[in-house]
Amino acid sequence: FRLACVYYTIHDTLPTLLAVAHMATYAQNLEELGMSFDASGWADDLSWSGFHRQAALVPGHYYGGLADRASTSRVKALVVGHSTVRFPFGVATFLARAFPQLVHPEDLAPAHESESQAQWAEVAGYLPALHQLRQDERLRITQQSQEHPKNDNRQETCS
């Protein structure tokens, strides 16, 4: 599915990361998505402060319906066209959360003549590490649940 992937002019307004989060939330059965969007404007958001600014992470309100739940999106390939990008690590963590099956650098495709091609390559480079962190966290949760079953009546004491 491709949406607004053609070249845009400086006078056009691109959808924000919130629109990307909406696609992940409400079109979760898509396996490929082509969409130009603004992955840079969030960096100028006045609500972006504290930990998010220090870590260059996208503020929570850009996640929309994904703010307090995990994404079940099936998107495995994202064509970003001429999308703009700032703070590649923050954008990579956003995309990894919105599209958990977006794993390999080649799964993310900017337009070849895009001015942001180098930044998108950096975003794509973070995807495997973020995927590995997610897999490790799942493994840790599985191990914890096996070590401490819910029906275990033992009470832990503090000394």
Steps between C-alpha positions, in 0.01 A plus 500: 500500500651833399382837620649837402827350377552740213741791522369793698581869484617721783148641523339165567428384852596141566317280751672482841620197692155489658361403157757220484387379843138506377596282202665251739194504726210499256649327194680228689455235231712688244831330430649775286444872536619781277451843651681832503483664842674758715740325738674825589237745625455317830848617601368859522205400721496718812375209713817310418705534815681318777589138434355498149718793393815356660449161337365650174182292528166590346252636761222262602208694349634427148426132561123560501321172572834327553588719800393235749492179305721290277462519125367199313584646159616251239695755292827337388601760241472877520559722199558848643534679165614859553422508872705741705685377808687643800652311793522160326521301824174649632326431170638144494365428849163644397483285184620189685218546749236582239608223261655217707553282191715766332831330573759523224660819368382416149139495630511880510519670160541874439481647150841474330521871433374597846692772685454295818637176358805495732283562808260224395797263458592580860141434613506167316832407662344514847213262416686168553628606843156620608348172379760305699421701814131417454581130458720504811225667702249237386743227602552664842123521557457136400779392733356702788155352454648149500710568810216672688166350395193708586356226718811497719374576853842573648543849636825682465636658816734794535786477744 
